[in-house]
mmCIF file of C-alpha atoms in Angstrom:
data_model
loop_
_atom_site.group_PDB
_atom_site.id
_atom_site.type_symbol
_atom_site.label_atom_id
_atom_site.label_comp_id
_atom_site.label_asym_id
_atom_site.label_seq_id
_atom_site.Cartn_x
_atom_site.Cartn_y
_atom_site.Cartn_z
ATOM 1 C CA MET Z 1 57.913 49.196 106.468
ATOM 2 C CA LYS Z 2 61.657 48.782 106.076
ATOM 3 C CA LEU Z 3 63.329 46.022 104.059
ATOM 4 C CA LYS Z 4 67.071 45.229 104.082
ATOM 5 C CA ARG Z 5 67.678 47.346 107.164
ATOM 6 C CA LEU Z 6 70.567 44.930 107.840
ATOM 7 C CA PRO Z 7 72.256 42.606 105.323
ATOM 8 C CA GLU Z 8 71.089 39.684 107.496
ATOM 9 C CA ASP Z 9 67.483 40.827 106.988
ATOM 10 C CA PHE Z 10 67.613 39.534 103.398
ATOM 11 C CA GLN Z 11 69.172 36.097 103.003
ATOM 12 C CA VAL Z 12 69.069 34.037 99.814
ATOM 13 C CA ASP Z 13 70.269 30.468 99.293
ATOM 14 C CA GLU Z 14 70.442 29.110 95.773
ATOM 15 C CA LEU Z 15 68.922 25.635 95.336
ATOM 16 C CA THR Z 16 70.251 22.985 92.957
ATOM 17 C CA THR Z 17 70.258 19.244 92.444
ATOM 18 C CA VAL Z 18 73.827 19.212 91.069
ATOM 19 C CA GLN Z 19 76.062 16.737 92.913
ATOM 20 C CA PRO Z 20 79.839 16.288 92.601
ATOM 21 C CA GLU Z 21 80.460 13.166 90.514
ATOM 22 C CA GLY Z 22 83.829 13.928 88.951
ATOM 23 C CA GLY Z 23 85.001 16.061 86.049
ATOM 24 C CA ASP Z 24 87.192 19.014 85.117
ATOM 25 C CA TYR Z 25 85.145 21.655 86.943
ATOM 26 C CA ALA Z 26 85.607 22.445 90.612
ATOM 27 C CA LEU Z 27 82.246 23.164 92.259
ATOM 28 C CA TYR Z 28 82.017 25.696 95.093
ATOM 29 C CA ARG Z 29 79.418 27.252 97.339
ATOM 30 C CA LEU Z 30 80.010 31.020 97.377
ATOM 31 C CA THR Z 31 78.685 32.954 100.372
ATOM 32 C CA LYS Z 32 78.899 36.738 100.263
ATOM 33 C CA LYS Z 33 77.689 39.672 102.336
ATOM 34 C CA SER Z 34 76.981 43.222 101.093
ATOM 35 C CA LEU Z 35 78.649 42.448 97.767
ATOM 36 C CA GLY Z 36 77.240 41.979 94.267
ATOM 37 C CA THR Z 37 77.897 38.805 92.304
ATOM 38 C CA PRO Z 38 80.080 40.493 89.618
ATOM 39 C CA GLU Z 39 82.198 42.105 92.341
ATOM 40 C CA ALA Z 40 82.520 38.747 94.102
ATOM 41 C CA ILE Z 41 83.701 37.129 90.873
ATOM 42 C CA ASP Z 42 86.253 39.932 90.451
ATOM 43 C CA ARG Z 43 87.663 39.031 93.859
ATOM 44 C CA LEU Z 44 87.837 35.339 92.983
ATOM 45 C CA VAL Z 45 89.794 36.188 89.842
ATOM 46 C CA SER Z 46 92.214 38.271 91.892
ATOM 47 C CA ARG Z 47 92.631 35.988 94.906
ATOM 48 C CA LEU Z 48 92.704 32.645 93.091
ATOM 49 C CA LYS Z 49 94.723 33.897 90.106
ATOM 50 C CA VAL Z 50 92.341 32.329 87.583
ATOM 51 C CA GLN Z 51 91.093 33.637 84.251
ATOM 52 C CA ARG Z 52 87.568 35.032 84.343
ATOM 53 C CA HIS Z 53 86.323 32.896 81.419
ATOM 54 C CA ARG Z 54 86.967 29.755 83.494
ATOM 55 C CA ILE Z 55 84.415 30.877 86.128
ATOM 56 C CA SER Z 56 80.704 30.148 85.662
ATOM 57 C CA TYR Z 57 77.659 30.818 87.835
ATOM 58 C CA GLY Z 58 73.900 30.616 87.497
ATOM 59 C CA GLY Z 59 72.592 34.040 88.422
ATOM 60 C CA LEU Z 60 73.089 37.427 90.000
ATOM 61 C CA LYS Z 61 72.347 37.640 93.713
ATOM 62 C CA ASP Z 62 71.402 40.748 95.691
ATOM 63 C CA LYS Z 63 74.181 43.046 96.863
ATOM 64 C CA HIS Z 64 72.551 44.321 100.067
ATOM 65 C CA ALA Z 65 72.053 40.847 101.496
ATOM 66 C CA VAL Z 66 73.708 37.649 102.682
ATOM 67 C CA THR Z 67 73.577 35.153 99.817
ATOM 68 C CA THR Z 68 74.872 31.746 98.796
ATOM 69 C CA GLN Z 69 75.193 30.510 95.245
ATOM 70 C CA TYR Z 70 77.079 27.895 93.255
ATOM 71 C CA VAL Z 71 80.148 28.587 91.149
ATOM 72 C CA THR Z 72 82.349 26.373 89.001
ATOM 73 C CA ILE Z 73 85.936 26.986 87.938
ATOM 74 C CA ARG Z 74 87.402 24.869 85.170
ATOM 75 C CA PHE Z 75 90.566 23.271 86.573
ATOM 76 C CA GLY Z 76 90.000 25.334 89.725
ATOM 77 C CA PRO Z 77 91.761 24.719 93.055
ATOM 78 C CA ARG Z 78 90.386 21.776 95.047
ATOM 79 C CA GLN Z 79 90.015 23.789 98.212
ATOM 80 C CA GLY Z 80 88.004 26.720 99.464
ATOM 81 C CA GLY Z 81 88.996 29.946 101.124
ATOM 82 C CA ARG Z 82 87.917 32.778 103.397
ATOM 83 C CA PHE Z 83 88.460 36.368 102.311
ATOM 84 C CA ALA Z 84 85.882 38.731 103.780
ATOM 85 C CA PRO Z 85 83.172 39.312 102.801
ATOM 86 C CA ILE Z 86 83.432 36.047 100.830
ATOM 87 C CA GLU Z 87 83.460 32.434 101.951
ATOM 88 C CA LEU Z 88 84.232 29.828 99.291
ATOM 89 C CA ASP Z 89 83.515 26.180 100.139
ATOM 90 C CA TYR Z 90 84.879 23.506 97.815
ATOM 91 C CA LEU Z 91 82.252 20.785 97.204
ATOM 92 C CA GLY Z 92 83.930 18.485 94.672
ATOM 93 C CA GLN Z 93 84.244 18.025 90.924
ATOM 94 C CA VAL Z 94 81.561 18.126 88.215
ATOM 95 C CA ASP Z 95 81.682 17.514 84.476
ATOM 96 C CA ARG Z 96 80.245 20.816 83.233
ATOM 97 C CA ALA Z 97 80.056 24.507 84.043
ATOM 98 C CA PHE Z 98 77.307 25.696 86.388
ATOM 99 C CA THR Z 99 74.674 27.714 84.468
ATOM 100 C CA PRO Z 100 71.145 29.033 85.178
ATOM 101 C CA GLN Z 101 69.559 25.771 84.025
ATOM 102 C CA PHE Z 102 70.951 24.035 87.129
ATOM 103 C CA ILE Z 103 69.158 26.366 89.552
ATOM 104 C CA THR Z 104 65.918 24.811 90.782
ATOM 105 C CA GLY Z 105 64.931 27.795 92.917
ATOM 106 C CA ASN Z 106 65.946 30.067 95.755
ATOM 107 C CA ARG Z 107 65.268 29.905 99.499
ATOM 108 C CA PHE Z 108 64.634 33.240 101.180
ATOM 109 C CA ARG Z 109 64.759 34.400 104.795
ATOM 110 C CA ILE Z 110 63.547 37.974 105.016
ATOM 111 C CA VAL Z 111 62.810 40.337 107.905
ATOM 112 C CA LEU Z 112 60.330 43.199 107.440
ATOM 113 C CA ARG Z 113 60.855 45.904 110.055
ATOM 114 C CA ASP Z 114 59.221 49.017 111.457
ATOM 115 C CA LEU Z 115 55.671 47.657 111.078
ATOM 116 C CA SER Z 116 52.708 49.105 112.914
ATOM 117 C CA ALA Z 117 50.289 46.694 114.566
ATOM 118 C CA ALA Z 118 47.787 47.301 111.757
ATOM 119 C CA ALA Z 119 50.403 46.752 109.025
ATOM 120 C CA LEU Z 120 51.549 43.551 110.722
ATOM 121 C CA GLU Z 121 48.007 42.197 110.890
ATOM 122 C CA LYS Z 122 47.388 43.126 107.260
ATOM 123 C CA ALA Z 123 50.593 41.346 106.162
ATOM 124 C CA ARG Z 124 49.746 38.201 108.136
ATOM 125 C CA HIS Z 125 46.278 38.081 106.593
ATOM 126 C CA ALA Z 126 47.770 38.571 103.132
ATOM 127 C CA LEU Z 127 50.169 35.683 103.720
ATOM 128 C CA HIS Z 128 47.201 33.342 104.206
ATOM 129 C CA GLU Z 129 45.791 34.562 100.867
ATOM 130 C CA VAL Z 130 49.161 34.015 99.193
ATOM 131 C CA ALA Z 131 49.380 30.481 100.598
ATOM 132 C CA ALA Z 132 45.994 29.720 99.024
ATOM 133 C CA SER Z 133 46.262 31.526 95.681
ATOM 134 C CA GLY Z 134 49.908 32.419 95.031
ATOM 135 C CA PHE Z 135 50.859 35.797 93.594
ATOM 136 C CA PRO Z 136 51.485 37.261 90.107
ATOM 137 C CA ASN Z 137 54.897 36.433 88.699
ATOM 138 C CA TYR Z 138 55.769 39.957 87.542
ATOM 139 C CA PHE Z 139 59.315 41.056 86.859
ATOM 140 C CA ASP Z 140 60.152 43.525 89.629
ATOM 141 C CA ASP Z 141 61.932 46.886 89.503
ATOM 142 C CA GLN Z 142 65.415 45.305 89.601
ATOM 143 C CA ARG Z 143 64.788 44.289 85.994
ATOM 144 C CA PHE Z 144 64.328 47.893 84.914
ATOM 145 C CA GLY Z 145 67.505 49.491 86.224
ATOM 146 C CA SER Z 146 68.342 50.754 82.725
ATOM 147 C CA LEU Z 147 65.097 52.753 82.466
ATOM 148 C CA GLY Z 148 65.834 56.454 82.809
ATOM 149 C CA ALA Z 149 63.769 59.508 83.705
ATOM 150 C CA SER Z 150 62.319 59.732 80.185
ATOM 151 C CA GLY Z 151 60.418 56.488 80.771
ATOM 152 C CA GLU Z 152 61.523 55.277 77.324
ATOM 153 C CA PHE Z 153 63.150 51.892 76.823
ATOM 154 C CA VAL Z 154 66.396 51.837 74.846
ATOM 155 C CA ALA Z 155 65.265 48.666 73.073
ATOM 156 C CA GLN Z 156 62.026 50.324 71.968
ATOM 157 C CA ALA Z 157 63.953 52.861 69.883
ATOM 158 C CA TRP Z 158 66.425 50.155 68.858
ATOM 159 C CA CYS Z 159 63.649 47.997 67.386
ATOM 160 C CA ARG Z 160 62.300 51.020 65.471
ATOM 161 C CA GLY Z 161 65.744 51.490 63.956
ATOM 162 C CA ASP Z 162 66.074 54.920 65.594
ATOM 163 C CA TYR Z 163 69.710 54.496 66.580
ATOM 164 C CA GLU Z 164 70.236 58.112 67.551
ATOM 165 C CA ARG Z 165 67.379 57.999 70.062
ATOM 166 C CA ALA Z 166 68.526 54.615 71.367
ATOM 167 C CA LEU Z 167 72.040 55.976 71.845
ATOM 168 C CA TRP Z 168 70.734 59.118 73.596
ATOM 169 C CA LEU Z 169 68.711 56.992 76.000
ATOM 170 C CA ALA Z 170 71.725 54.765 76.700
ATOM 171 C CA LEU Z 171 74.280 57.558 77.185
ATOM 172 C CA ALA Z 172 72.414 60.701 78.229
ATOM 173 C CA ASP Z 173 69.071 59.892 79.856
ATOM 174 C CA HIS Z 174 69.012 60.965 83.506
ATOM 175 C CA HIS Z 175 68.670 58.194 86.070
ATOM 176 C CA PRO Z 176 67.694 58.895 89.690
ATOM 177 C CA ASP Z 177 70.334 56.472 90.989
ATOM 178 C CA ASP Z 178 73.213 57.990 89.014
ATOM 179 C CA ARG Z 179 76.287 58.964 90.976
ATOM 180 C CA ARG Z 180 77.389 62.573 90.751
ATOM 181 C CA GLU Z 181 80.101 61.934 88.140
ATOM 182 C CA GLU Z 182 77.701 59.949 85.970
ATOM 183 C CA ARG Z 183 75.013 62.595 86.380
ATOM 184 C CA ASP Z 184 77.403 65.365 85.339
ATOM 185 C CA GLN Z 185 78.601 63.525 82.224
ATOM 186 C CA LYS Z 186 75.042 62.801 81.128
ATOM 187 C CA ALA Z 187 74.067 66.448 81.631
ATOM 188 C CA LEU Z 188 77.026 67.503 79.487
ATOM 189 C CA LEU Z 189 75.911 65.178 76.687
ATOM 190 C CA ARG Z 190 72.318 66.397 76.844
ATOM 191 C CA GLU Z 191 73.510 70.002 76.565
ATOM 192 C CA HIS Z 192 75.972 69.441 73.729
ATOM 193 C CA TRP Z 193 74.369 66.474 71.892
ATOM 194 C CA GLY Z 194 75.517 66.482 68.265
ATOM 195 C CA ARG Z 195 78.609 68.608 68.902
ATOM 196 C CA TRP Z 196 80.795 65.581 69.306
ATOM 197 C CA ARG Z 197 84.202 67.225 69.323
ATOM 198 C CA ASP Z 198 83.067 69.511 72.141
ATOM 199 C CA CYS Z 199 81.710 66.505 74.031
ATOM 200 C CA LYS Z 200 84.926 64.569 73.528
ATOM 201 C CA ALA Z 201 87.012 67.448 74.882
ATOM 202 C CA ALA Z 202 84.821 67.798 77.983
ATOM 203 C CA LEU Z 203 84.306 64.144 78.911
ATOM 204 C CA GLU Z 204 86.693 62.147 81.063
ATOM 205 C CA ARG Z 205 88.148 58.903 79.725
ATOM 206 C CA SER Z 206 85.422 56.262 79.817
ATOM 207 C CA HIS Z 207 83.421 53.844 77.699
ATOM 208 C CA ARG Z 208 81.008 56.710 77.031
ATOM 209 C CA ARG Z 209 83.834 58.916 75.780
ATOM 210 C CA SER Z 210 85.124 56.186 73.448
ATOM 211 C CA ILE Z 211 81.724 56.131 71.721
ATOM 212 C CA VAL Z 212 81.685 59.927 71.511
ATOM 213 C CA THR Z 213 85.180 59.786 69.995
ATOM 214 C CA TYR Z 214 83.862 57.437 67.291
ATOM 215 C CA LEU Z 215 81.176 60.010 66.440
ATOM 216 C CA ALA Z 216 83.639 62.913 66.575
ATOM 217 C CA ASP Z 217 85.752 61.209 63.928
ATOM 218 C CA LYS Z 218 82.824 61.034 61.483
ATOM 219 C CA PRO Z 219 81.711 63.855 59.145
ATOM 220 C CA PRO Z 220 79.350 66.136 61.112
ATOM 221 C CA GLU Z 221 76.771 65.992 58.326
ATOM 222 C CA ASN Z 222 76.672 62.182 58.359
ATOM 223 C CA PRO Z 223 77.046 60.800 61.928
ATOM 224 C CA ASP Z 224 77.021 57.024 62.161
ATOM 225 C CA TYR Z 225 74.638 56.479 65.085
ATOM 226 C CA ARG Z 226 74.127 52.848 64.144
ATOM 227 C CA GLY Z 227 77.854 52.169 64.347
ATOM 228 C CA ALA Z 228 78.127 54.114 67.592
ATOM 229 C CA PHE Z 229 75.267 52.179 69.171
ATOM 230 C CA SER Z 230 76.894 48.871 68.213
ATOM 231 C CA ARG Z 231 79.941 49.952 70.241
ATOM 232 C CA LEU Z 232 77.990 49.841 73.471
ATOM 233 C CA LYS Z 233 79.075 46.873 75.557
ATOM 234 C CA ILE Z 234 77.216 43.727 74.560
ATOM 235 C CA ASP Z 235 76.142 42.996 78.126
ATOM 236 C CA LEU Z 236 74.546 46.441 78.347
ATOM 237 C CA ARG Z 237 72.692 45.906 75.096
ATOM 238 C CA GLY Z 238 71.455 42.595 76.477
ATOM 239 C CA LEU Z 239 70.110 44.395 79.561
ATOM 240 C CA TYR Z 240 68.239 46.861 77.345
ATOM 241 C CA LEU Z 241 66.518 44.028 75.474
ATOM 242 C CA SER Z 242 65.735 42.197 78.694
ATOM 243 C CA ALA Z 243 64.193 45.289 80.316
ATOM 244 C CA PHE Z 244 61.870 46.036 77.399
ATOM 245 C CA GLN Z 245 60.816 42.415 76.919
ATOM 246 C CA SER Z 246 60.159 42.052 80.657
ATOM 247 C CA HIS Z 247 57.981 45.173 80.639
ATOM 248 C CA LEU Z 248 55.971 43.824 77.706
ATOM 249 C CA TRP Z 249 55.540 40.509 79.528
ATOM 250 C CA ASN Z 250 54.355 42.318 82.669
ATOM 251 C CA GLN Z 251 51.748 44.118 80.585
ATOM 252 C CA LEU Z 252 50.597 40.812 79.124
ATOM 253 C CA LEU Z 253 50.116 39.403 82.607
ATOM 254 C CA ALA Z 254 48.299 42.549 83.740
ATOM 255 C CA ARG Z 255 45.848 42.198 80.836
ATOM 256 C CA LEU Z 256 45.252 38.529 81.589
ATOM 257 C CA LEU Z 257 44.562 39.200 85.282
ATOM 258 C CA THR Z 258 42.170 42.017 84.376
ATOM 259 C CA GLU Z 259 40.302 39.721 81.989
ATOM 260 C CA VAL Z 260 39.980 36.839 84.452
ATOM 261 C CA VAL Z 261 39.634 38.508 87.854
ATOM 262 C CA PRO Z 262 36.944 41.183 88.514
ATOM 263 C CA ALA Z 263 37.876 44.545 90.028
ATOM 264 C CA GLU Z 264 36.586 43.723 93.522
ATOM 265 C CA GLN Z 265 39.154 40.923 93.815
ATOM 266 C CA ARG Z 266 42.088 43.046 92.647
ATOM 267 C CA PHE Z 267 44.244 45.885 93.915
ATOM 268 C CA ASP Z 268 47.038 47.861 92.257
ATOM 269 C CA VAL Z 269 50.722 47.769 93.171
ATOM 270 C CA SER Z 270 53.130 50.464 92.013
ATOM 271 C CA LEU Z 271 56.173 49.414 89.997
ATOM 272 C CA ARG Z 272 58.778 51.664 88.467
ATOM 273 C CA THR Z 273 57.093 51.157 85.091
ATOM 274 C CA GLY Z 274 53.562 51.901 86.372
ATOM 275 C CA ASN Z 275 50.768 50.259 88.339
ATOM 276 C CA VAL Z 276 49.958 46.586 87.844
ATOM 277 C CA PRO Z 277 47.011 44.570 89.184
ATOM 278 C CA PHE Z 278 47.416 42.009 91.956
ATOM 279 C CA LEU Z 279 44.765 39.604 93.206
ATOM 280 C CA ARG Z 280 43.459 38.948 96.694
ATOM 281 C CA THR Z 281 41.745 35.580 96.329
ATOM 282 C CA LEU Z 282 40.722 33.325 93.471
ATOM 283 C CA GLU Z 283 37.518 31.467 92.789
ATOM 284 C CA PRO Z 284 38.036 27.852 91.639
ATOM 285 C CA HIS Z 285 37.282 28.641 87.973
ATOM 286 C CA GLN Z 286 39.751 31.578 88.059
ATOM 287 C CA ALA Z 287 42.434 29.464 89.675
ATOM 288 C CA ALA Z 288 41.957 26.819 86.987
ATOM 289 C CA VAL Z 289 42.846 29.390 84.338
ATOM 290 C CA LEU Z 290 45.613 31.362 86.045
ATOM 291 C CA GLN Z 291 47.510 28.660 87.918
ATOM 292 C CA GLU Z 292 48.048 26.733 84.688
ATOM 293 C CA ALA Z 293 48.749 29.754 82.492
ATOM 294 C CA GLU Z 294 52.193 30.336 80.992
ATOM 295 C CA LEU Z 295 52.763 33.483 78.954
ATOM 296 C CA PRO Z 296 55.407 33.650 76.210
ATOM 297 C CA LEU Z 297 58.185 36.220 76.243
ATOM 298 C CA PRO Z 298 57.186 38.560 73.393
ATOM 299 C CA SER Z 299 59.410 38.699 70.314
ATOM 300 C CA ALA Z 300 59.139 38.464 66.530
ATOM 301 C CA ARG Z 301 60.173 34.825 66.804
ATOM 302 C CA LEU Z 302 56.792 33.888 68.290
ATOM 303 C CA HIS Z 303 54.604 31.874 65.956
ATOM 304 C CA LEU Z 304 51.151 31.681 67.524
ATOM 305 C CA PRO Z 305 47.851 30.727 65.892
ATOM 306 C CA PRO Z 306 45.151 33.414 65.698
ATOM 307 C CA GLY Z 307 43.288 33.734 68.967
ATOM 308 C CA PRO Z 308 43.058 35.632 72.282
ATOM 309 C CA GLU Z 309 46.713 35.062 73.231
ATOM 310 C CA LEU Z 310 48.066 36.448 69.965
ATOM 311 C CA ASP Z 311 45.595 39.346 70.101
ATOM 312 C CA ARG Z 312 46.714 40.228 73.629
ATOM 313 C CA ILE Z 313 50.393 40.225 72.647
ATOM 314 C CA GLU Z 314 49.837 42.304 69.515
ATOM 315 C CA GLN Z 315 47.805 44.890 71.449
ATOM 316 C CA VAL Z 316 50.512 45.251 74.088
ATOM 317 C CA VAL Z 317 53.285 45.651 71.507
ATOM 318 C CA GLN Z 318 51.242 48.125 69.453
ATOM 319 C CA GLN Z 319 50.896 50.353 72.522
ATOM 320 C CA HIS Z 320 54.637 50.970 72.125
ATOM 321 C CA GLY Z 321 54.413 51.941 68.468
ATOM 322 C CA LEU Z 322 55.605 48.578 67.151
ATOM 323 C CA GLU Z 323 54.196 45.526 65.429
ATOM 324 C CA LEU Z 324 55.054 42.083 66.750
ATOM 325 C CA ARG Z 325 57.124 41.359 63.622
ATOM 326 C CA GLU Z 326 59.268 44.410 64.467
ATOM 327 C CA LEU Z 327 60.168 43.085 67.924
ATOM 328 C CA ARG Z 328 63.634 42.041 66.829
ATOM 329 C CA VAL Z 329 67.114 43.485 66.443
ATOM 330 C CA LYS Z 330 68.435 44.153 62.947
ATOM 331 C CA HIS Z 331 71.873 45.434 63.954
ATOM 332 C CA PRO Z 332 74.170 44.422 65.479
ATOM 333 C CA ARG Z 333 73.299 40.751 65.089
ATOM 334 C CA ASP Z 334 74.949 39.647 68.323
ATOM 335 C CA SER Z 335 71.980 40.474 70.560
ATOM 336 C CA PHE Z 336 68.553 38.830 70.692
ATOM 337 C CA PHE Z 337 65.320 38.857 72.632
ATOM 338 C CA SER Z 338 64.978 35.776 74.820
ATOM 339 C CA LYS Z 339 62.755 32.836 73.889
ATOM 340 C CA GLY Z 340 60.594 30.943 76.340
ATOM 341 C CA SER Z 341 57.630 31.403 78.626
ATOM 342 C CA ARG Z 342 56.918 32.245 82.245
ATOM 343 C CA LYS Z 343 54.222 31.125 84.653
ATOM 344 C CA ALA Z 344 51.519 33.704 85.338
ATOM 345 C CA LEU Z 345 51.186 32.858 89.038
ATOM 346 C CA ILE Z 346 53.721 31.637 91.560
ATOM 347 C CA SER Z 347 53.011 29.130 94.293
ATOM 348 C CA VAL Z 348 55.161 29.786 97.342
ATOM 349 C CA GLY Z 349 56.960 26.778 98.810
ATOM 350 C CA HIS Z 350 57.607 26.154 102.508
ATOM 351 C CA LEU Z 351 56.044 29.455 103.568
ATOM 352 C CA GLU Z 352 56.674 30.326 107.219
ATOM 353 C CA HIS Z 353 56.305 33.544 109.170
ATOM 354 C CA GLU Z 354 56.879 34.750 112.710
ATOM 355 C CA ALA Z 355 56.144 38.129 114.264
ATOM 356 C CA ALA Z 356 58.061 39.721 117.146
ATOM 357 C CA PRO Z 357 58.789 43.128 118.680
ATOM 358 C CA ASP Z 358 61.285 45.006 116.524
ATOM 359 C CA ASP Z 359 64.620 45.239 118.322
ATOM 360 C CA LEU Z 360 65.722 48.138 116.092
ATOM 361 C CA TYR Z 361 62.515 50.185 116.237
ATOM 362 C CA PRO Z 362 61.092 50.272 119.784
ATOM 363 C CA GLY Z 363 57.319 50.069 119.918
ATOM 364 C CA ARG Z 364 57.111 48.638 116.387
ATOM 365 C CA HIS Z 365 56.952 45.096 115.037
ATOM 366 C CA LYS Z 366 59.031 42.912 112.738
ATOM 367 C CA LEU Z 367 57.901 39.998 110.598
ATOM 368 C CA ALA Z 368 60.324 37.206 109.676
ATOM 369 C CA LEU Z 369 59.486 35.278 106.512
ATOM 370 C CA GLY Z 370 60.864 32.024 105.136
ATOM 371 C CA PHE Z 371 59.884 30.634 101.721
ATOM 372 C CA ASP Z 372 61.072 29.063 98.478
ATOM 373 C CA LEU Z 373 60.524 30.509 95.004
ATOM 374 C CA PRO Z 374 61.267 29.100 91.556
ATOM 375 C CA ARG Z 375 64.223 30.423 89.597
ATOM 376 C CA GLY Z 376 63.542 33.867 88.141
ATOM 377 C CA SER Z 377 60.775 34.861 90.562
ATOM 378 C CA TYR Z 378 61.162 37.897 92.809
ATOM 379 C CA ALA Z 379 60.936 37.803 96.596
ATOM 380 C CA THR Z 380 60.428 41.570 96.571
ATOM 381 C CA MET Z 381 57.220 41.000 94.628
ATOM 382 C CA LEU Z 382 55.919 38.838 97.457
ATOM 383 C CA VAL Z 383 56.836 41.623 99.898
ATOM 384 C CA LYS Z 384 54.827 44.104 97.819
ATOM 385 C CA ARG Z 385 51.916 41.686 97.704
ATOM 386 C CA ILE Z 386 51.616 41.511 101.497
ATOM 387 C CA THR Z 387 52.442 45.136 102.340
ATOM 388 C CA GLU Z 388 50.607 47.116 99.630
ATOM 389 C CA CYS Z 389 47.289 45.238 99.615
#
C-alpha cells in the first residue's frame, strides 16, 4: 500500500464555525500544497510584510498534502493573494485571533494506492467495522518526531532532573530522518561529549553550537547542564513534553482496550513507540464502556480519587521509572504538560469510499476515502486500522 504518492492523494480541509462579523482581525482561508504550515507562515510574513506575532492559526497541517486552514492577521490586508504554492482567500473580519479552540474538526480525502485485490477487500471490510465501532484515538507517529534511536524520551529524563541525559537526547541522539549535516554534528557530539571546547571548535554556527558554547564557558569540573538545557528553544521543549505525555496516554488507552476487549477481538498495529492493540468489533456492553470513555492526559496536576483509573495511570508512569507526582517540570518554569482529556474511541463522520483501478500502478487497485474527524485525531491512524488488520 502506498499513501501520499501524490500531494493530491492526501487532502485536508479544516472545519470551523467561525463567521466574519467584524473586528480587528482579517480572516483568511490558506490553501497550500507540498508545504508545511510554519513554512507557509514564513511566506506570508515575507509577501505581506507583516510581523509574525500578528498571525495566528489553529494547527499544523501536513506538508506532503494539499490542505486548507484558517489564519487571522491582526490589522491584516483586506484582500487575498496567489503566490504558489499558496492561495490566500480573504473572508472578512473577526474580533479575535484564530486558535485551536475554533477548529471543530478536519475533512479528509485520501487515496490509498498499489493495493492488491485481497488488500482492497480487506480494507473495505474493515471500513464497515470502523463505521460500526469507530477506532482507537491513539496519537500517531507524527507526534513522536523528537524520539531518537535510543528510544528514550527527552521529557522522561527532564522529569527525573537528569539534565545531562535530557540534553544528550535533545542534541546528540541519532534520528533516522536526520539530514547528513545534522547526522554529522550529532555524531561529533556523541564522540566528544563533555569536551566542550573541542565540540565548539568543530561545530558549525547553529543553535546547537550556542548551547555548547555556554557549556564551554563553564568550569570543566562543574558543567551547568540545567542551564544549558534551559537554553533549548521553548517550542522544542514543548514538543518533548508533548511527545512523552502522548506516549503515556497511548499506553493508558492500550491498557483500557486490553481490559475491556478480549484477545480474539483485537489485533496489534505497529507504531514508532511499539505495538498497540486495535479492535475489530465491539459487543454492546464493550461499546457502552469505550465509546463514552475519556482518558486524562497524564501529569502531576491530575487529582483523581482512588480507583481503577488512577491505578492504571500510576502503573503506566511507573513503567518509565517515575511516580505520577514527578510528572512535572521543575526548571525552567516556562514549560508545562498539557491538561485535559481525550476520547478513547473515535466515530468517523461522513465516511465514504470508492475503489477503482490504479492509474499509477497497472494491475493494482486504489481506494479513495472521504471522512471527517474531530480536532486532534489522526487520519493516518484510520489508514493503519484498515490496512494492518
